[in-house]
Short mmCIF file of C-alpha atoms in Angstrom, two decimals:
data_model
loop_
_atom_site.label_atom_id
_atom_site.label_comp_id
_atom_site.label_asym_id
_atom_site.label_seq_id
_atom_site.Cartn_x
_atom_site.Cartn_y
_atom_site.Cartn_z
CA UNK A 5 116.99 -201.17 153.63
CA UNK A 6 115.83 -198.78 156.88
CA UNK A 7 114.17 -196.62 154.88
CA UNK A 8 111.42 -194.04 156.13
CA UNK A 9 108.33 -194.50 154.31
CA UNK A 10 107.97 -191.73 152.46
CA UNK A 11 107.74 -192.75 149.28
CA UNK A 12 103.76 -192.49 148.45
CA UNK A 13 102.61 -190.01 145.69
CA UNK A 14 102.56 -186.24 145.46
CA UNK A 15 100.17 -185.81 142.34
CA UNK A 16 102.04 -184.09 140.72
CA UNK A 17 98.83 -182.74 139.03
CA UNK A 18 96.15 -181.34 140.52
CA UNK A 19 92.91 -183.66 141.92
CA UNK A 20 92.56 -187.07 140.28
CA UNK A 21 92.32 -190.77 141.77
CA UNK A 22 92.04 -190.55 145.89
CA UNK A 23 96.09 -191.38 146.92
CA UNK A 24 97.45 -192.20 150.30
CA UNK A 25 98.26 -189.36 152.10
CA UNK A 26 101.96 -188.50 151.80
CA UNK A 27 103.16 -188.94 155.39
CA UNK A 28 105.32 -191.66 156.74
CA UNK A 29 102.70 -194.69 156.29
CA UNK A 30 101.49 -196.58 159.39
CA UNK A 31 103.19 -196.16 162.87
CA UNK A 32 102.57 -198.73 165.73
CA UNK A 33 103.37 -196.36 168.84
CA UNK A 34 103.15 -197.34 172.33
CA UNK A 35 101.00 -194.79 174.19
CA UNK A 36 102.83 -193.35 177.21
CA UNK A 37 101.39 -194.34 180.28
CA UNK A 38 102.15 -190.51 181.72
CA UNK A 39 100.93 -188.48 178.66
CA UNK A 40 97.72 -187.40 178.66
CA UNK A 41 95.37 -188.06 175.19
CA UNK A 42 92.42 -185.58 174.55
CA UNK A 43 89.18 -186.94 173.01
CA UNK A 44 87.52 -184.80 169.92
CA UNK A 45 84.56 -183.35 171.31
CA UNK A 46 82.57 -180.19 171.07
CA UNK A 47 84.75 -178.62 173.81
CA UNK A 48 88.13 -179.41 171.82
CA UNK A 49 86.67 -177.87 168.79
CA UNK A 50 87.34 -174.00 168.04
CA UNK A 51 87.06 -171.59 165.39
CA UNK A 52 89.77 -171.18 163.07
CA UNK A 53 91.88 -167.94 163.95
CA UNK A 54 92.84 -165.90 161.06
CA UNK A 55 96.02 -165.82 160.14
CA UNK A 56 96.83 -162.70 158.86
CA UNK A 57 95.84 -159.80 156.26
CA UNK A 58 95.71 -162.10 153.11
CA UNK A 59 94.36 -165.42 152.52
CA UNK A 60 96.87 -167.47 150.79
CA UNK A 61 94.42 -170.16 148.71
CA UNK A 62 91.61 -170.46 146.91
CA UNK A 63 88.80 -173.22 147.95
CA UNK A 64 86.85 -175.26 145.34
CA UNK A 65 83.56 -175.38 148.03
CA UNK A 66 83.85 -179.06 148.12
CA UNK A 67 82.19 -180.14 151.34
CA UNK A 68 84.29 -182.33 153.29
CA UNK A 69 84.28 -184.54 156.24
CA UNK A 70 87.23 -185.52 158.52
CA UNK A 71 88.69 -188.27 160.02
CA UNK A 72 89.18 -188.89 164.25
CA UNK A 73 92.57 -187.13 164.30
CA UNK A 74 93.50 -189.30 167.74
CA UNK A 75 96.96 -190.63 168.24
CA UNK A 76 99.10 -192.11 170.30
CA UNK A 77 101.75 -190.12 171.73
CA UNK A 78 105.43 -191.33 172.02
CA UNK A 79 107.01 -192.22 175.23
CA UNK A 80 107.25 -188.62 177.85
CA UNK A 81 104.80 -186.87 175.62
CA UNK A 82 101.29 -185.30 175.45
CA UNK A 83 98.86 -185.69 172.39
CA UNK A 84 96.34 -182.99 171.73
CA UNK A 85 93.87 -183.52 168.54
CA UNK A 86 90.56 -181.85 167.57
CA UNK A 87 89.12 -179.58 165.29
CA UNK A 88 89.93 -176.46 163.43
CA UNK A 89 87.05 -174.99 161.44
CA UNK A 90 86.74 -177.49 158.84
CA UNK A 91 90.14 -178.94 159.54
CA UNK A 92 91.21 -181.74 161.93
CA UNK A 93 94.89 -181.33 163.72
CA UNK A 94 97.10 -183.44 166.01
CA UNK A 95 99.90 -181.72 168.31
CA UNK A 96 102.49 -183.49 170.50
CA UNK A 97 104.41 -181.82 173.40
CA UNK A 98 106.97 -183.05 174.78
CA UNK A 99 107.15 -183.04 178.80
CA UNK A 100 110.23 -181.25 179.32
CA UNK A 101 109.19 -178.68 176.54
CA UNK A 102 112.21 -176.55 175.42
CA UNK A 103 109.58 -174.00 173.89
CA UNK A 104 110.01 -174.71 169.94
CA UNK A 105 107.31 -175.60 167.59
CA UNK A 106 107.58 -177.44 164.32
CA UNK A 107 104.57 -177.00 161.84
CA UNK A 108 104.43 -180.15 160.08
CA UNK A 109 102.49 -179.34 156.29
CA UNK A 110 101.54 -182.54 154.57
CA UNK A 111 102.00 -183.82 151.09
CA UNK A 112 99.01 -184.02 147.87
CA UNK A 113 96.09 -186.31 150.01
CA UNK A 114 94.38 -187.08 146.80
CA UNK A 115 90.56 -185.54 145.65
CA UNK A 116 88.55 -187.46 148.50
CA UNK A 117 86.25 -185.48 150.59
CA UNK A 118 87.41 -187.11 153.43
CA UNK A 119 90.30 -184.85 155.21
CA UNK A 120 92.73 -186.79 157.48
CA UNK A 121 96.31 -185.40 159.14
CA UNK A 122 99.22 -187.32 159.55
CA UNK A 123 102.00 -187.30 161.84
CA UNK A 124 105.22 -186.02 160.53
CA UNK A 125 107.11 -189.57 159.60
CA UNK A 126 108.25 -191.61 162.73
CA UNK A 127 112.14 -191.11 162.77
CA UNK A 128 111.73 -186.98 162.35
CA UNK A 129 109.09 -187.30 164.56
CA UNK A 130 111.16 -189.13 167.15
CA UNK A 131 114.15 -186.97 166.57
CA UNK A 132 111.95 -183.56 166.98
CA UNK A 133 110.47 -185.02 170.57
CA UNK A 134 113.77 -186.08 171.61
CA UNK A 135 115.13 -182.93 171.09
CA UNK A 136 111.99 -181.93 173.57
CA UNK A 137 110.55 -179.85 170.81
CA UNK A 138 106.93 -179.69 169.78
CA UNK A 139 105.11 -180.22 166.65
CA UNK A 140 101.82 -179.76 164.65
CA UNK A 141 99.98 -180.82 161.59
CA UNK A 142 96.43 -180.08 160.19
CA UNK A 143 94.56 -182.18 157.33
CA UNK A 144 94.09 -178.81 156.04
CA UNK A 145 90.38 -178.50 155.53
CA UNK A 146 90.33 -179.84 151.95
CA UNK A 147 91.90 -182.07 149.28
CA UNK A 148 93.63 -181.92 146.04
CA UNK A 149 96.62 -179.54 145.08
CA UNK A 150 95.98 -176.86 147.76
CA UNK A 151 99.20 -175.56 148.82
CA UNK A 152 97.64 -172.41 149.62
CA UNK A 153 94.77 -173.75 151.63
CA UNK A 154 97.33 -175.91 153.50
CA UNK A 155 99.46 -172.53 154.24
CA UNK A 156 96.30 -170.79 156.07
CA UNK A 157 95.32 -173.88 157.89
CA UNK A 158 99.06 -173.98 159.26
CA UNK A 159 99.45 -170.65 160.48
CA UNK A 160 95.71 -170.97 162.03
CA UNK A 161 97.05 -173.97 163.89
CA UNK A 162 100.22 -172.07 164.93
CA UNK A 163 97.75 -169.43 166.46
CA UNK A 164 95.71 -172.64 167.79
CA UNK A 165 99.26 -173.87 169.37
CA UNK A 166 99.94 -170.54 170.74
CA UNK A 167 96.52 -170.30 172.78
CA UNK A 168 96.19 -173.55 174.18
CA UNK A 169 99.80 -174.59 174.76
CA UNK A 170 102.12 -171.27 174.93
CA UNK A 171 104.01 -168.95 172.40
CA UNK A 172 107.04 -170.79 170.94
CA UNK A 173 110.44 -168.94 171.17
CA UNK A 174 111.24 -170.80 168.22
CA UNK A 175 108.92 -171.72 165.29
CA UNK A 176 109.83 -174.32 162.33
CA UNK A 177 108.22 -175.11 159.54
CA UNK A 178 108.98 -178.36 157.74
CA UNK A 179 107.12 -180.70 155.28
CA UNK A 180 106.73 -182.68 151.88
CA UNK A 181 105.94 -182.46 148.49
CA UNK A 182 103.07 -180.22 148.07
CA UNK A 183 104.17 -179.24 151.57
CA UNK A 184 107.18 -177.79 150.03
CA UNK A 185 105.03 -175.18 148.37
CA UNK A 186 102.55 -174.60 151.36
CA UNK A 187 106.47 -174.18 153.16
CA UNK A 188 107.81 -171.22 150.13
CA UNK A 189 104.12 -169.73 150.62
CA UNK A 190 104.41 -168.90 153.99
CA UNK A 191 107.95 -168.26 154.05
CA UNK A 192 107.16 -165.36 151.29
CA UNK A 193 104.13 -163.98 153.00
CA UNK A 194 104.55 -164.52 157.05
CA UNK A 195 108.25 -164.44 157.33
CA UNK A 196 108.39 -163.42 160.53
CA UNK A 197 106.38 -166.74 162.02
CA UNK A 198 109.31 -168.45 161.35
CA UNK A 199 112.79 -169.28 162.78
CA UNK A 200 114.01 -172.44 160.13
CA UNK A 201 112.63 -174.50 157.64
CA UNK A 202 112.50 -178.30 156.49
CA UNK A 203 111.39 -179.30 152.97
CA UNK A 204 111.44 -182.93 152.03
CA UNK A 205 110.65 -183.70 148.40
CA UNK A 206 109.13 -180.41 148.23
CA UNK A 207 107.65 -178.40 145.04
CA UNK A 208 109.83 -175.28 145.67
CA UNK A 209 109.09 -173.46 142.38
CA UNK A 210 105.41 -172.74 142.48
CA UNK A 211 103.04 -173.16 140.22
CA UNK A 212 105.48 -174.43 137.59
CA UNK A 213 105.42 -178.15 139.42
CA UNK A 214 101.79 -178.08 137.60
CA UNK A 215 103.47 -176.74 134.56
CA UNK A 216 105.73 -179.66 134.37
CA UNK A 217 102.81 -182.13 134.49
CA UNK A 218 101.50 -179.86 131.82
CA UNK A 219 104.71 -180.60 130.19
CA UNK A 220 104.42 -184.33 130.28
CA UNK A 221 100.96 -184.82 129.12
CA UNK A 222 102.42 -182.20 126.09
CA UNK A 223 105.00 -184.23 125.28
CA UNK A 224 103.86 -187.54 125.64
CA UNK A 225 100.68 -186.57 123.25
CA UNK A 226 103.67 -185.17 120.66
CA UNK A 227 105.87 -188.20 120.86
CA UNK A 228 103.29 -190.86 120.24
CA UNK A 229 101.40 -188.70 117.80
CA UNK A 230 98.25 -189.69 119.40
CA UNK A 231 95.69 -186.72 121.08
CA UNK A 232 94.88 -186.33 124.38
CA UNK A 233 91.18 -185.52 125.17
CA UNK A 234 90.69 -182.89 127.49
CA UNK A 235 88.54 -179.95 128.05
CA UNK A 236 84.93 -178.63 128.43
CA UNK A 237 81.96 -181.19 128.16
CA UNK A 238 84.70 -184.13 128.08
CA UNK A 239 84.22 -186.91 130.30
CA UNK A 240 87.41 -189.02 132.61
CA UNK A 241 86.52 -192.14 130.56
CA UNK A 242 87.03 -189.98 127.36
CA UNK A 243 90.50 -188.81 128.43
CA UNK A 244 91.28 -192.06 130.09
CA UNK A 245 90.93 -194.08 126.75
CA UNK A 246 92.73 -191.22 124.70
CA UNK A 247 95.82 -191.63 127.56
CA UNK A 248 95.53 -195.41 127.46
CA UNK A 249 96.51 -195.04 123.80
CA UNK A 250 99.25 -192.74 124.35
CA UNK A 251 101.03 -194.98 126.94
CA UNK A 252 100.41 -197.96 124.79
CA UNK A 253 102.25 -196.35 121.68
CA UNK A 254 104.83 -195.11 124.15
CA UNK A 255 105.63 -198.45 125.69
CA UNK A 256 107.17 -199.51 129.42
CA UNK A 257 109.98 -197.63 130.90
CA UNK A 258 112.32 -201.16 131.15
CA UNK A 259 110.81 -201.52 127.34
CA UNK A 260 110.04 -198.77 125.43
CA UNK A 261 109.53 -198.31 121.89
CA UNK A 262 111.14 -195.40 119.55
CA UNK A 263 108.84 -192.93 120.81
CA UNK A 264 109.22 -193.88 124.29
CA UNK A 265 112.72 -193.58 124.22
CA UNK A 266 112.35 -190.06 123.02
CA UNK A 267 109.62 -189.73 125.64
CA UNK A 268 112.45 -190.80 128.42
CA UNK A 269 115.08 -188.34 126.76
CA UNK A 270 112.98 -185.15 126.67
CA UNK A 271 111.80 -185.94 130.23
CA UNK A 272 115.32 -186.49 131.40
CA UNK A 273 116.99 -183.06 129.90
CA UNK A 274 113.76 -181.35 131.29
CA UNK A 275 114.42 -182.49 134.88
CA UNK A 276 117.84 -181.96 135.39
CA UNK A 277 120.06 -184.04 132.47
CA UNK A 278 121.96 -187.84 133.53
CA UNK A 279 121.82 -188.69 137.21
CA UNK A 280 121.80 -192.11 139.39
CA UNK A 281 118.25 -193.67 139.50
CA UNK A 282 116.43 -191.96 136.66
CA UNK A 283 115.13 -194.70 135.25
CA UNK A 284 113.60 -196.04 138.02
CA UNK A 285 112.23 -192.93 138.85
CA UNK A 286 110.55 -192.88 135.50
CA UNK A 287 109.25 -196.33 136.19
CA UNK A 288 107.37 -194.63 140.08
CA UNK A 289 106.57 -191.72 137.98
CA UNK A 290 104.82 -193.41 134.78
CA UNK A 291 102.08 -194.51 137.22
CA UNK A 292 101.71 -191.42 139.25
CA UNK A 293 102.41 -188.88 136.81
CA UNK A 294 100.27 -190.59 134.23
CA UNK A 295 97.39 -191.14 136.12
CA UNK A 296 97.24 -187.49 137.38
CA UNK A 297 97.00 -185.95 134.15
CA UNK A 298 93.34 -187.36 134.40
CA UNK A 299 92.98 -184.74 137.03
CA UNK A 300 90.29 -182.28 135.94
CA UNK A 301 90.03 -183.29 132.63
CA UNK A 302 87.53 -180.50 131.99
CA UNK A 303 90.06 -177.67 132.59
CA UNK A 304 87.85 -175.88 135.29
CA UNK A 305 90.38 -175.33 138.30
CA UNK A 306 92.32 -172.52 139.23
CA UNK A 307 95.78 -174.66 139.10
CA UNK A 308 94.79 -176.29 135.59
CA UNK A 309 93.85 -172.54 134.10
CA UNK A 310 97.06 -171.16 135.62
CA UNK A 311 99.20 -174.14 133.98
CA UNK A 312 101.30 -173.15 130.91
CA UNK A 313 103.88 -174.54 129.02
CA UNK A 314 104.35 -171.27 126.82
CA UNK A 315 107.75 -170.81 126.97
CA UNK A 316 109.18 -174.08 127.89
CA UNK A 317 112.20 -174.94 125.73
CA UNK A 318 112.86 -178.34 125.01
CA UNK A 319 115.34 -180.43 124.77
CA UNK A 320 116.27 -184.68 123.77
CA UNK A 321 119.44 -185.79 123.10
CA UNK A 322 120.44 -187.40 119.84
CA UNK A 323 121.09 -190.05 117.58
CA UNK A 324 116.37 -190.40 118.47
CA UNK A 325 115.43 -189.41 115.10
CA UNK A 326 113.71 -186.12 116.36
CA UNK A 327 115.67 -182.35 116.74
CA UNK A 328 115.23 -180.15 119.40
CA UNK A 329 113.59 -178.11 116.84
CA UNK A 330 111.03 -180.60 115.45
CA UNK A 331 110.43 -181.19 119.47
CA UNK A 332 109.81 -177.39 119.98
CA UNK A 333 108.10 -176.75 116.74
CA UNK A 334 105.58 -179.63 117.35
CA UNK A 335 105.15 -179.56 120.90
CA UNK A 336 101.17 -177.61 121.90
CA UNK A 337 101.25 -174.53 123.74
CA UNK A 338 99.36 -173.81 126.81
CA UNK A 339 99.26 -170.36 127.76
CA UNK A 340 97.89 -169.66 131.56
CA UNK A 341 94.73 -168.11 132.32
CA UNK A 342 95.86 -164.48 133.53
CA UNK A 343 93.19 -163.97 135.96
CA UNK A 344 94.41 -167.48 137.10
CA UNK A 345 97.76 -167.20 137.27
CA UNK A 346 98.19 -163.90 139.18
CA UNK A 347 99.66 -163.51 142.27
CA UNK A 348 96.72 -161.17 143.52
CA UNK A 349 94.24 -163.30 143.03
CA UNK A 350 95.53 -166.76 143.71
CA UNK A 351 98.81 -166.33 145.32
CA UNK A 352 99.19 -170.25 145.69
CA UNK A 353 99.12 -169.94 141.67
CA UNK A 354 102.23 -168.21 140.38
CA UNK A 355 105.78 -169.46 140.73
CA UNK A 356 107.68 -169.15 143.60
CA UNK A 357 109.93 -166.06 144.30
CA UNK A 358 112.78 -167.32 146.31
CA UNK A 359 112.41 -164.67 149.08
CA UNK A 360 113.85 -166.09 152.12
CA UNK A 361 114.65 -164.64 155.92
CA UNK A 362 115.36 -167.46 157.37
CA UNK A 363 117.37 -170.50 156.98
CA UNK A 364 115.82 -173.08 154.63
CA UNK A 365 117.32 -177.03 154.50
CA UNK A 366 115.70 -178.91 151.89
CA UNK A 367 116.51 -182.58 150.74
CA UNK A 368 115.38 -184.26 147.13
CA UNK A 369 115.75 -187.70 145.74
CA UNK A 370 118.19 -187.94 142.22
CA UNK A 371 115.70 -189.94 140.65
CA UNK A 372 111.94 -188.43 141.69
CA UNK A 373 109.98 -187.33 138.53
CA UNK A 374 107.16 -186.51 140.64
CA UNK A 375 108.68 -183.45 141.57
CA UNK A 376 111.87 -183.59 140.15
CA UNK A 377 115.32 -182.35 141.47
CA UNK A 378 115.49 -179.38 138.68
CA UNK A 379 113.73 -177.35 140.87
CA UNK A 380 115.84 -177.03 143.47
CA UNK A 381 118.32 -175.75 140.85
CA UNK A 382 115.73 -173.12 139.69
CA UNK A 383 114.71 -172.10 143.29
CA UNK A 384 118.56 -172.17 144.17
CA UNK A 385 118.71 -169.34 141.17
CA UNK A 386 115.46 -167.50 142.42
CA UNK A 387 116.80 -167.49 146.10
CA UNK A 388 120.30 -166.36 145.10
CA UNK A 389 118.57 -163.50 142.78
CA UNK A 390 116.38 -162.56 145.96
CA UNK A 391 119.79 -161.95 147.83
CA UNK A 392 119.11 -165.18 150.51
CA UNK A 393 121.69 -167.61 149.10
CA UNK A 394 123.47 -167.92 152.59
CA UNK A 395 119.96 -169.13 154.05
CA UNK A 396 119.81 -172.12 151.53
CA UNK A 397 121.23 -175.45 151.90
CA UNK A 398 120.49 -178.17 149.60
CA UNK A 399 121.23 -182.30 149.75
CA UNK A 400 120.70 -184.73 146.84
CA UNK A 401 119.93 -188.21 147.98
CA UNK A 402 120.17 -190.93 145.82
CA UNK A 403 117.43 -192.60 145.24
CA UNK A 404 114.51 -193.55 142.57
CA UNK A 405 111.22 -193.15 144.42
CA UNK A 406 109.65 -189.90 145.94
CA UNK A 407 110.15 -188.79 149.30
CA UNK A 408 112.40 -192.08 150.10
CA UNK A 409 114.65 -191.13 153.13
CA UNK A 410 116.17 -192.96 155.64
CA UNK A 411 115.87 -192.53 159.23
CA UNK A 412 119.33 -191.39 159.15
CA UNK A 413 118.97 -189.18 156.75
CA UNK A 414 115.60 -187.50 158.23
CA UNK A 415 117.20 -187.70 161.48
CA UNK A 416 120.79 -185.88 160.21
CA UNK A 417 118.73 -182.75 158.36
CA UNK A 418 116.66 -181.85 161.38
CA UNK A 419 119.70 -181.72 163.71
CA UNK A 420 121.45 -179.42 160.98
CA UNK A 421 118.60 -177.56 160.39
CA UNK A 422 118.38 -177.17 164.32
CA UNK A 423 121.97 -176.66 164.77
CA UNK A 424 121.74 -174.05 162.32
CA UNK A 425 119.75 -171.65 163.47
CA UNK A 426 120.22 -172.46 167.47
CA UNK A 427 123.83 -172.12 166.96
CA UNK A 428 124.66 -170.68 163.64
CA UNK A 429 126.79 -173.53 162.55
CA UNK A 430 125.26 -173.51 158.93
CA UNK A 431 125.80 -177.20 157.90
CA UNK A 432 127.19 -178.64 154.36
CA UNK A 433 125.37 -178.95 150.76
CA UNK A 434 125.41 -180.09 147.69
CA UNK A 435 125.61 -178.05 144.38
CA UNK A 436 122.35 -178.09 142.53
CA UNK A 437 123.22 -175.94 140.24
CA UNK A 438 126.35 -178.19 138.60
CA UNK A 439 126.65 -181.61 136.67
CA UNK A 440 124.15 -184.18 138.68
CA UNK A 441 125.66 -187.11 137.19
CA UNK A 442 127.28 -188.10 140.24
CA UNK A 443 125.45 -186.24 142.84
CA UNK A 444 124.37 -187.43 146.68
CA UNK A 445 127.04 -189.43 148.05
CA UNK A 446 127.88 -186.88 150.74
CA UNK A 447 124.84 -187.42 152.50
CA UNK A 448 123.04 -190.33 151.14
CA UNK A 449 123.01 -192.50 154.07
CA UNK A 450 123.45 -195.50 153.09
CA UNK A 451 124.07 -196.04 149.45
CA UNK A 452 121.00 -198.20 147.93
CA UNK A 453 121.03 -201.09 146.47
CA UNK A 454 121.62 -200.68 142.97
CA UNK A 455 123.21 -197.68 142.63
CA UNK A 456 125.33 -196.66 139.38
CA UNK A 457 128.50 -196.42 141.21
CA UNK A 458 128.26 -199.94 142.75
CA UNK A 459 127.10 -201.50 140.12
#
């Protein structure tokens, strides 16, 4: 299968166990032999511009080093890397540049202190220089869940890119996973730095992607009747042992026992009901998800304090020997630090809004639990509410992992996106909002192996 390899983890939590960065895994590029490659160096390093009246994240003062951001450039283009206050960036211009910019905003990078950019993945990356447009990426200048941190280290990097290299007449912003929230962020709070917008994967509602991993450690703990330790003075070998328990009494995803098939059930209605590859989404997510909930297991970050689960309703469908509510009854309650989760404060902490100006195409996989395809239904409702619902397209592509596109897929959004807002020819959707049983085959190109309706 071609597939563009996406598929590494978004923790869906906050910092935990160092993770690849989410990008599009290793690329073997021949350099050009015309495009000019600029070393890092004290003269390619400059001082991070400000991007604007409000500062968009929140950071934990974890030093941090970075990287070598070189890189090859692609055939009849320039490469440009250095340093951006603590960040490291890489930017590729096309020779014949048709003056547009895409801001590339990566995925979760794991807790390292160690920042590193990536390239947007190789066929979207191909597809943008062919086009003869330009892109851009920072590290952002720190790690872990940082969606606002990664929104001011874009937009410093746009100001970077409009200094050194010229001012775009077109801007885009595009990105994955946690990128999808550093892409709402910006959209809500610089909307006129941007012409169109790409989110792959992406956490579109806000905080309330860390609510759902609240969600999941609250439910597991409920199922299995077993407590997991977390909170002040508790140590990561404490609350890995409690978790080990839990996801012993729950069992595997291809064999689970009674409590892990109510486990599956709840976590199925809660992301979006039946729909192809769920299962072996569960099986990606089981790792990922699991693992993450490890992620500040003393409760002292601003995305863990703003967390809640307060008035999540449950659901599990039936004939599992447990009600919806016994499930809501039993289920803990989080409630979110207010000082946390306030939009003054830490605007990278509150749910999304759905305010939209420009035209936003964003594609998500049936079957990721990581950040799973219920909230593009729920941003689809906040973005109709906010009066933008003709500025939001939405595709469902069927697959299991995270992030897993194809080249053609990749390839296929960015010239819709482009074609979009170059020409106005808004392109087609899908209907988050209806019956996912069935949903993708439009644009899922091609079919995997193994899907429900070949099977």
């Amino acid at each position: 299968m071609n597939r563009s390899l996406l598929g590494c983890l978004l923790a869906a939590s906050l910092v935990g166990a160092a993770a690849p960065a989410c990008g599009n895994g290793p690329e073997t590029v021949a350099p050009s032999a015309t495009a000019v490659t600029a070393d890092v160096s004290p003269q390619a390093t400059a001082t991070a511009a400000d991007p604007g009246p409000k500062k968009l994240g929140t950071s934990a003062g974890v030093p941090t080093t970075a990287r070598a951001p070189d890189f090859d450039p692609l055939t009849g283009a320039t490469a440009r890397f250095g340093t951006l206050g603590s960040s490291v960036y890489r930017i590729e211009v096309p020779e014949s540049w048709n003056g547009e910019l895409v801001l590339w905003a990566h995925g979760y990078a794991g807790t390292g202190s160690e920042v590193v950019v990536d390239s947007p993945p190789l066929a979207l990356r191909r597809a943008i220089i062919a086009d003869g447009t330009a892109w851009a990426a920072s590290s952002y200048s720190e790690n872990g869940y940082v969606p606002g941190i990664g929104a001011d280290d874009t937009l410093a990097l746009k100001r970077l890119f409009e200094r050194e290299v010229g001012q775009p007449q077109r801007t885009y912003i595009a990105g994955l996973s946690m990128g999808g929230h550093v892409i709402t962020l910006l959209l809500e709070y610089f909307p006129h730095e941007f012409d169109g917008a790409l989110a792959l994967c992406g956490v579109m509602t806000g905080i309330e992607q860390v609510d759902y991993v609240t969600s999941w450690a609250l439910v597991a703990e409920f199922v299995s009747g077993r407590e997991l330790v977390r909170g002040p003075g508790v140590s990561r070998e404490q609350a890995r042992e409690s978790l080990e328990a839990i996801v012993a009494t729950l069992g595997s995803v291809q064999n689970p026992s009674a409590a892990g098939l109510q486990f599956l059930s709840v976590i199925r209605v809660l992301t979006g009901g039946p729909r192809p590859f769920f299962l072996e989404g569960a099986g990606v997510a089981a790792t990922t998800v699991f693992r993450n909930i490890l992620s500040d297991v003393e409760e002292k970050l601003v995305p863990t304090l703003a967390a809640s689960n307060e008035h999540t309703v449950y659901g599990i469908e039936p004939g599992l020997g447990l009600s919806p509510d016994q499930l809501n009854a039993g289920i803990v309650r989080k409630k979110a630090d207010r000082a946390a989760r306030n939009s003054t404060n830490h605007p990278d902490a509150v749910p999304s809004t759905g305010r939209i100006t420009v035209p936003l195409l964003s594609l998500h996989n049936t079957g990721d639990l990581n950040v799973p395809i219920s909230q593009e239904a729920e941003f689809r409702r906040r973005v109709e509410a906010a009066g933008a619902g003709d500025l939001l397209v939405q595709r469902a592509i069927r697959d299991g992992g995270h992030c897993m596109f194809t080249a053609a897929e990749l390839t296929t959004a960015w010239k819709d996106l482009r074609s979009w807002v170059v020409d106005g020819q808004k392109p087609g959707g899908d209907d988050m909002l209806g019956d996912l049983t069935d949903v993708g085959r439009q644009f899922t190109n091609p079919i995997r192996r193994g899907d429900p309706g070949t099977r």
